[in-house]
Short mmCIF file of C-alpha atoms and ligand atoms in Angstrom, two decimals:
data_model
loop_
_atom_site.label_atom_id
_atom_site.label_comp_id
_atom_site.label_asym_id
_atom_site.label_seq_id
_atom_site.Cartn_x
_atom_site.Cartn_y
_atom_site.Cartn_z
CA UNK A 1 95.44 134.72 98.57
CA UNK A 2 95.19 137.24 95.57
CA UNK A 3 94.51 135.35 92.98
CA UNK A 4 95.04 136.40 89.18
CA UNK A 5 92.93 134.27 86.80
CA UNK A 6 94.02 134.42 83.53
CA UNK A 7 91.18 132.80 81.23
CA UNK A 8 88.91 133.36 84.20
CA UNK A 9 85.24 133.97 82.11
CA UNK A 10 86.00 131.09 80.24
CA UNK A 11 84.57 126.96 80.59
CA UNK A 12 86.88 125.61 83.45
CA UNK A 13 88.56 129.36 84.76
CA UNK A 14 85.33 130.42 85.64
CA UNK A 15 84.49 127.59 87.50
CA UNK A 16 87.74 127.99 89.42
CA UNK A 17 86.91 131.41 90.01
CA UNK A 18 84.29 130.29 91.92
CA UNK A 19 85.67 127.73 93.53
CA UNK A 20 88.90 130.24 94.73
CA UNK A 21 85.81 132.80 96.24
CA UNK A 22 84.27 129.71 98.15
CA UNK A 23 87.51 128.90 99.88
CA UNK A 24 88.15 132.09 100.96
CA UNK A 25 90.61 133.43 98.85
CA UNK A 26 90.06 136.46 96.10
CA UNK A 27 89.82 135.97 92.37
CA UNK A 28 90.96 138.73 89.97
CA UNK A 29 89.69 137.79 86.45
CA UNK A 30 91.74 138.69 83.17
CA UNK A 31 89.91 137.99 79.81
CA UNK A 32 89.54 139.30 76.28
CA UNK A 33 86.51 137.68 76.14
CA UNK A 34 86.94 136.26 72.48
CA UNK A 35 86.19 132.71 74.02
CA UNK A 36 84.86 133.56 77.27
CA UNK A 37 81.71 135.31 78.91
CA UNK A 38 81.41 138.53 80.55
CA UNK A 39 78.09 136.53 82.51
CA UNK A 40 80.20 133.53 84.07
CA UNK A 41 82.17 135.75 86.00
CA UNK A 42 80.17 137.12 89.32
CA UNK A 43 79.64 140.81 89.43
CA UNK A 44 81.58 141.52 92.24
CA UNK A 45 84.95 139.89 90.98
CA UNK A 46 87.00 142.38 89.96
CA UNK A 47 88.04 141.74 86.37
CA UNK A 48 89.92 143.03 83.17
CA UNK A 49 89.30 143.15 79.54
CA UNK A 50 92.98 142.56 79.07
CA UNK A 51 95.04 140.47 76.45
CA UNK A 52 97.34 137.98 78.49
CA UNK A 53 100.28 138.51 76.18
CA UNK A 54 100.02 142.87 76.89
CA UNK A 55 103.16 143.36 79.15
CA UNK A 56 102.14 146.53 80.51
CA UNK A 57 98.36 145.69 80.93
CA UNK A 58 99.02 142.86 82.79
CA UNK A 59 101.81 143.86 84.92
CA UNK A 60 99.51 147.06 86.35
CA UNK A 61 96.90 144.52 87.39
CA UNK A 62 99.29 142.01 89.08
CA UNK A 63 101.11 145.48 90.80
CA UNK A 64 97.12 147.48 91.67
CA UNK A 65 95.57 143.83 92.84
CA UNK A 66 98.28 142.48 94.76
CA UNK A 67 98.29 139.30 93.21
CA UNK A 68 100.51 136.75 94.74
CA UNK A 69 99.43 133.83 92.39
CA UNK A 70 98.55 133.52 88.54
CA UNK A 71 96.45 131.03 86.90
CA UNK A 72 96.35 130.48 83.67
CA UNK A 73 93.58 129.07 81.90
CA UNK A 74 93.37 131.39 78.64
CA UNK A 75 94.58 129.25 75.24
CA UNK A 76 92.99 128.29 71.86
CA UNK A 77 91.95 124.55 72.04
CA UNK A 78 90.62 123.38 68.95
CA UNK A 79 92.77 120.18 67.81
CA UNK A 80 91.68 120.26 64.47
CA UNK A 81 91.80 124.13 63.83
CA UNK A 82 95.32 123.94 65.18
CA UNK A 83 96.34 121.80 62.86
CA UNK A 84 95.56 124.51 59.91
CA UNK A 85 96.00 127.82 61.94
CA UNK A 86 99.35 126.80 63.87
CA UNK A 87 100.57 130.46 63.56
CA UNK A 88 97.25 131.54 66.07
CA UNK A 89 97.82 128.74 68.19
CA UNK A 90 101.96 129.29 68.64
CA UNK A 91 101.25 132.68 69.10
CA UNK A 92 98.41 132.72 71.88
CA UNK A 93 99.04 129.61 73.75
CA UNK A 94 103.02 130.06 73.74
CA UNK A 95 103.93 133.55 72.62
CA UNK A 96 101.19 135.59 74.61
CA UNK A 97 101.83 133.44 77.80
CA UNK A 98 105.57 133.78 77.91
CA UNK A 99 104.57 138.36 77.76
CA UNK A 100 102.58 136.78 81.26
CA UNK A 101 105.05 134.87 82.33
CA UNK A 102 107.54 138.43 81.65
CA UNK A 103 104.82 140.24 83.55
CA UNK A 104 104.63 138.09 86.55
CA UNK A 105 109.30 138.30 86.41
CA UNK A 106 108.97 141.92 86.27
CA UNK A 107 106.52 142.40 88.98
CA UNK A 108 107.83 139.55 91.27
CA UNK A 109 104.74 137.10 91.23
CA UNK A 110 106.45 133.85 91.85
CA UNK A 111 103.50 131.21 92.12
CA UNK A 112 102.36 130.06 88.48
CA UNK A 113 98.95 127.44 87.85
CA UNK A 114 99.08 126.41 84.25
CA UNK A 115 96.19 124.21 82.55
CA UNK A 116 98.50 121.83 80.47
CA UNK A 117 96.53 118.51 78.96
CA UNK A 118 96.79 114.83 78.20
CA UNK A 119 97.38 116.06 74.48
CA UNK A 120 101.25 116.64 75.35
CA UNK A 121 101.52 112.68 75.61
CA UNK A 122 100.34 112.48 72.11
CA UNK A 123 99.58 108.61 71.34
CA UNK A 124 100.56 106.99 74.23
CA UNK A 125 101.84 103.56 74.15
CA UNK A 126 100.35 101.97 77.67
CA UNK A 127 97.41 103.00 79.85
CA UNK A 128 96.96 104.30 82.17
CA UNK A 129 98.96 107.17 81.76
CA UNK A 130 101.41 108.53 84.17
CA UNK A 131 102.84 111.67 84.28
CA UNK A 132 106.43 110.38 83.65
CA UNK A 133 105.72 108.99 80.47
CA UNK A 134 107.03 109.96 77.54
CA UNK A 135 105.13 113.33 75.99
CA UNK A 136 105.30 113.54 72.13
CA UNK A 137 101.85 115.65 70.64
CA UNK A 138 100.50 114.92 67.71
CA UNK A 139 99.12 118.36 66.95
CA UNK A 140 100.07 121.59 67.23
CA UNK A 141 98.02 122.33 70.05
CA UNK A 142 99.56 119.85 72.79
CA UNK A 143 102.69 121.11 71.49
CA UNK A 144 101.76 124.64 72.54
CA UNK A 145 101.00 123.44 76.07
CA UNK A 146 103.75 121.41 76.33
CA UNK A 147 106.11 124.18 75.10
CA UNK A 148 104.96 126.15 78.13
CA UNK A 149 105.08 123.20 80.15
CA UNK A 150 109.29 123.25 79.19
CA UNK A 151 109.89 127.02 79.25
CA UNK A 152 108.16 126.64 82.72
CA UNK A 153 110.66 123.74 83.71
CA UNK A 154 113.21 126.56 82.55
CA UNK A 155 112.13 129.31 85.11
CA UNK A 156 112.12 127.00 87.93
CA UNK A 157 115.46 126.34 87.28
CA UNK A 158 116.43 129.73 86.86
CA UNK A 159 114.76 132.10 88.63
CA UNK A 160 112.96 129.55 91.66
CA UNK A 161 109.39 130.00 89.65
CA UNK A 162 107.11 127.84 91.10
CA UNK A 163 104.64 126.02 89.44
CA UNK A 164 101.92 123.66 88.55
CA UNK A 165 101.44 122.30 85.42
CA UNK A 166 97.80 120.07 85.08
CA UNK A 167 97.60 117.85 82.44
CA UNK A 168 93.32 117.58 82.15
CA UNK A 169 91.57 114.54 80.60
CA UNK A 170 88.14 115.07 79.26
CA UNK A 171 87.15 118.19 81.42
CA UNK A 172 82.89 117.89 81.51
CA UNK A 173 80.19 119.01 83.76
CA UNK A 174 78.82 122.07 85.26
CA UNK A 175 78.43 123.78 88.61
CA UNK A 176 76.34 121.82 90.74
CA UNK A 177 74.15 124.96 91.39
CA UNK A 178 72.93 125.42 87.62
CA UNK A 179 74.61 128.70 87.62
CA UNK A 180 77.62 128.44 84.92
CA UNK A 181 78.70 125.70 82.74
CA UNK A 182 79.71 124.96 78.93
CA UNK A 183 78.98 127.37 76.44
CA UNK A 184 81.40 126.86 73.23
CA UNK A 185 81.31 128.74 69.94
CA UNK A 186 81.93 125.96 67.87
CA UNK A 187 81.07 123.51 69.91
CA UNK A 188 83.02 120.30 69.26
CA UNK A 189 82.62 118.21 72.71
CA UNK A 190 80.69 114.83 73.12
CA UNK A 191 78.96 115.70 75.71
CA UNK A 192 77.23 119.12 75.25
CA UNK A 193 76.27 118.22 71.77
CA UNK A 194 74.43 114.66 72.53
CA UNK A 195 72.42 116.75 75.13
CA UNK A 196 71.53 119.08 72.35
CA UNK A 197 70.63 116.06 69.59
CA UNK A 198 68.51 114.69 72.75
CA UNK A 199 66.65 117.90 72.84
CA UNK A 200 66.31 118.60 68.96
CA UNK A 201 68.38 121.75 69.71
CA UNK A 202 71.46 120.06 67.32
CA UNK A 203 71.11 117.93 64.40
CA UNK A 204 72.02 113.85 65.26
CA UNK A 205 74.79 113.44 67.16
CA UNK A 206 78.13 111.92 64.97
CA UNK A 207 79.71 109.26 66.33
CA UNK A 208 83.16 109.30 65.62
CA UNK A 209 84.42 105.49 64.41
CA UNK A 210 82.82 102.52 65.85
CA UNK A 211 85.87 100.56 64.30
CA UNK A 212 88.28 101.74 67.51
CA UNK A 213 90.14 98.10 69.20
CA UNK A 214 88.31 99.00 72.18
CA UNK A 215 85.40 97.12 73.82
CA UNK A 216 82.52 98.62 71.62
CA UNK A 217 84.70 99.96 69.11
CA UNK A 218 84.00 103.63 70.42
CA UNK A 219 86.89 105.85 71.59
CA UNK A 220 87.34 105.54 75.84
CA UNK A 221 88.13 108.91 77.10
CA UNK A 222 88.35 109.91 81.02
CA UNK A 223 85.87 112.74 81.72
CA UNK A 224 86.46 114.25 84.89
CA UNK A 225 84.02 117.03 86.45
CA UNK A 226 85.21 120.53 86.11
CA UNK A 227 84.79 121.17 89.95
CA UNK A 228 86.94 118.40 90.93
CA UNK A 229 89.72 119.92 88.46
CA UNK A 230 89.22 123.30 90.22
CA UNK A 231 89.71 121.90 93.93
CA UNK A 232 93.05 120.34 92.20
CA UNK A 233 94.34 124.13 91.45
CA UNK A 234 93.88 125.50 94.77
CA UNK A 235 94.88 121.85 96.58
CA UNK A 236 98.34 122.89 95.27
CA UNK A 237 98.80 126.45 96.59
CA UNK A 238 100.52 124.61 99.83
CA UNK A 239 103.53 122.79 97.57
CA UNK A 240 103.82 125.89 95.68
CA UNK A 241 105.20 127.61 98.88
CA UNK A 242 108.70 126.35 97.79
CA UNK A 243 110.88 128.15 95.50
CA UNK A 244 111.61 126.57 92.47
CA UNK A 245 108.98 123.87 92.95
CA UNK A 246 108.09 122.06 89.19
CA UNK A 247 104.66 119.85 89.44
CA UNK A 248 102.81 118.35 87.06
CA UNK A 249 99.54 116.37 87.81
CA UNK A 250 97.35 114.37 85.56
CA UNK A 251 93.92 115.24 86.52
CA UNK A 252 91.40 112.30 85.58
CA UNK A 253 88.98 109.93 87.38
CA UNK A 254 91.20 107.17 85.51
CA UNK A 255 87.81 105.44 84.58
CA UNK A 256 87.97 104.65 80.85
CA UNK A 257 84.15 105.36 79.36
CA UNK A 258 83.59 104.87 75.63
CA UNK A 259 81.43 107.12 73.28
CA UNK A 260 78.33 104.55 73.54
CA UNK A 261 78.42 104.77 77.16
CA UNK A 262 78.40 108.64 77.59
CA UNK A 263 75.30 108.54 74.77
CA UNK A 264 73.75 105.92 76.75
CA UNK A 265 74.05 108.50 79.90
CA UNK A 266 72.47 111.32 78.31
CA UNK A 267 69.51 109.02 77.65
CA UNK A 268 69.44 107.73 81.22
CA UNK A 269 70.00 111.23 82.84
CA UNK A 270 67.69 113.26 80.22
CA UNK A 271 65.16 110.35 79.51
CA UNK A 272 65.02 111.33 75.52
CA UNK A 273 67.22 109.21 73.19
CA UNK A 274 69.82 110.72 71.63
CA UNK A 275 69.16 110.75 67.56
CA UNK A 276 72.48 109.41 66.08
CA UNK A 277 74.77 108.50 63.02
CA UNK A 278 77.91 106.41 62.52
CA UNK A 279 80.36 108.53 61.06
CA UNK A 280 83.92 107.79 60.44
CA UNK A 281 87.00 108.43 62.73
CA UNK A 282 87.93 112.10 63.65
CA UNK A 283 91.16 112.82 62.52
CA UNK A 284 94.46 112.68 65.44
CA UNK A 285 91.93 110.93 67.69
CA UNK A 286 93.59 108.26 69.96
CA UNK A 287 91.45 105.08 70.63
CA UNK A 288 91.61 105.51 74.34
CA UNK A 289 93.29 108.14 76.90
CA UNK A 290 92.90 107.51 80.99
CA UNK A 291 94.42 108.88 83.40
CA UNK A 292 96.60 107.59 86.16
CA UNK A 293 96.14 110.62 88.71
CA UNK A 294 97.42 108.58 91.63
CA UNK A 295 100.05 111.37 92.12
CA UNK A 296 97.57 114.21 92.98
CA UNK A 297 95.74 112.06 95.24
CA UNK A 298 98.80 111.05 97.00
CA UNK A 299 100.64 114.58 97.28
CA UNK A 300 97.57 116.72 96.91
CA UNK A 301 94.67 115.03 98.96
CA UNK A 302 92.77 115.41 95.59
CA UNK A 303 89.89 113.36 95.26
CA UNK A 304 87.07 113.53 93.36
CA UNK A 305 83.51 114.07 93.72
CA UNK A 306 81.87 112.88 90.73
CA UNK A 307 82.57 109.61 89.95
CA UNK A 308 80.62 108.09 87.78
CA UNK A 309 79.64 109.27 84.36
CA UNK A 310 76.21 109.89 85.19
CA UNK A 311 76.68 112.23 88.11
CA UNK A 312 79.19 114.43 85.33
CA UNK A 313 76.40 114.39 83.21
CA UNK A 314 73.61 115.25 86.07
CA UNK A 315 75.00 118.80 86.56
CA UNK A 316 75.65 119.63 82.29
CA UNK A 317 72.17 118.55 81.58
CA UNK A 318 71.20 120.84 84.72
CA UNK A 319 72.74 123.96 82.93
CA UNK A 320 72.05 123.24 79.55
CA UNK A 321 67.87 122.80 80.20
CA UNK A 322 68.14 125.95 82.42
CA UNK A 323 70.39 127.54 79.45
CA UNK A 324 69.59 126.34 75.94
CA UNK A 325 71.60 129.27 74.54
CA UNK A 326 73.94 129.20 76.97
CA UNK A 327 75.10 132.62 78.59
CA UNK A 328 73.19 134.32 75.42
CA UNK A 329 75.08 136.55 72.79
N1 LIG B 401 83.02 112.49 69.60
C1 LIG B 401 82.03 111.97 68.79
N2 LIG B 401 81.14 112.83 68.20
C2 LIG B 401 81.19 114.18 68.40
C3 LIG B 401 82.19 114.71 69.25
C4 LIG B 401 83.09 113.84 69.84
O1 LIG B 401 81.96 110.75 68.56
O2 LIG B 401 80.37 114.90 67.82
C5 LIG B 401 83.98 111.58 70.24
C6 LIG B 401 85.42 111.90 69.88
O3 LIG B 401 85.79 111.21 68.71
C7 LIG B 401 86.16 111.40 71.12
C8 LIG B 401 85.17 111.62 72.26
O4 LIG B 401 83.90 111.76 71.63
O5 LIG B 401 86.41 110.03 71.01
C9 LIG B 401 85.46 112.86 73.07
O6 LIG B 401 85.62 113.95 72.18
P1 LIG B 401 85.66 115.44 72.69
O7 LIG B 401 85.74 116.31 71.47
O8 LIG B 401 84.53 115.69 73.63
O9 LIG B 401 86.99 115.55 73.53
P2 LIG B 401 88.53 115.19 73.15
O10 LIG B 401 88.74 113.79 73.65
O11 LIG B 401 88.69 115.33 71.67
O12 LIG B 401 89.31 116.18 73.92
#
């Protein structure tokens, strides 16, 4: 298939892109490149300095490229800075993606992939989490996604869009190969910046309340390998051959793994400790998120590949000692 990836030089879209090219289908990347890097996309993928939410821009690319399919991976996704900025985040994440969605109407693409996350469920009240549960963000952010996740509910109905809405756990990890991986500007993730502290490239690593009512009073996240979410997105592509189709899919290895654990990790798979400091809680952090993604084994075949913390961790510390700087600036 033609495949439009919006997002598609950025951390997990770019890994998709390569993931669509090595099972035979064709990536077209958009990106405005204010998160993302012209160097993670492959020189012969045909892509577009384009702004998602520009109507006119977008729809010539969907009509010249004979896209049948759009993913969607573009979106602002700091917690914190949405919390103070909501106006940026409302108006990328929702406003811009509705002009795509307007695009994709007008020019008769009918197949949708949209990166939601396990921020739409807020602070959940059991765990594991399942995708019927109820969805109530506590930031701005997850609101954004799960705005699109309604409006998207909303076309289905109405016009027989269909779609796929993944809700992501701790996305982590880099292509096996060493080629692309993680390259934030701020970086705010657990695991790129204990690497760095273990390499003297960052200052200590934080760790973020050690008072959680978990097992070693660290926060338990579910970090799941950004390859195994890209097989998810083009697993679908079969149940999105129905009209009006409306999926949504947790995407997590469901195995709970604490702050302490990923630091001990790094050390194991870098063999240099990782300098750190107890710092107090982050704010809107929930003690422990985990996926139940039982549903996208079951209807998609999904499984994953990397199962184990370590094996995530293998292929980031691959990149990051190949690429200190990342893709460079
Ligand atoms: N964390 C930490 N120190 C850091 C960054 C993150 O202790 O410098 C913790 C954070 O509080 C959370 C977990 O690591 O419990 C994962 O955070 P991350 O920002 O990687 O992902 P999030 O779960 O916020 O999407």
């Amino acid at each position: 298939m033609n495949v439009l990836v919006v997002g598609g030089a950025g951390y997990i879209g770019s890994h998709c892109v390569r993931q669509l090219a090595a099972a035979g289908h064709r990536p077209v990347v958009i990106d405005n490149l204010v998160f993302g890097h012209r160097r993670a996309v492959a020189p012969g993928v045909p892509f577009y300095d384009v702004n998602l939410g520009e109507e006119t821009a977008v729809g010539s690319v969907l009509e010249e490229e004979r896209i049948e399919l759009v993913m969607h991976f573009a979106a602002y996704a700091y917690v914190g800075e949405s919390v103070h900025e909501p106006l940026k985040y409302y108006f990328n994440n929702v406003v811009a993606t509705l002009g795509l969605l307007r695009a994709m109407r007008a020019k008769g693409v009918g197949k949708f992939v949209f990166s939601s996350t396990c921020a739409t469920y807020g602070i959940p009240e059991k765990m594991p989490l399942v995708e019927t549960m109820p969805q109530a963000p506590i930031n701005p952010y997850g609101q954004t996604k799960l705005d699109v996740e309604n409006a998207l509910k909303a076309l289905a109905r109405a016009h027989g869009l269909s779609f796929a809405a993944f809700r992501y756990f701790n996305a982590a990890g880099a292509a096996e190969d060493g080629a692309i991986g993680e390259d934030h500007d701020p970086e705010t993730h657990l695991i790129p910046l204990a690497i760095d502290a273990a390499t003297g490239r960052r200052p200590p690593l934080q760790v973020f309340g050690t008072d959680y009512p978990t097992p070693d009073g660290t926060c338990l996240r579910d970090y799941v390998h950004v390859d195994d979410l890209s097989r998810a997105h083009i697993a679908v592509f079969g149940q999105l051959e129905k009209p009006g189709a409306a999926l949504f899919y947790n995407l997590g290895t469901g195995t709970p793994t604490s702050v302490r654990e990923v630091i001990n990790a790094v050390e194991k798979v870098t063999g240099k400790k990782v300098p750190r400091t107890e710092a107090p809680r982050r704010a809107g952090d929930p003690p422990a998120l985990y996926a139940d993604a039982s549903k996208a084994r079951r209807e998609l075949g999904w499984a994953v590949k990397f199962n184990t913390i370590e094996s995530i961790i293998g292929t980031a510390w691959k990149w990051h000692s190949a690429h200190p700087e990342g893709f460079g600036r």
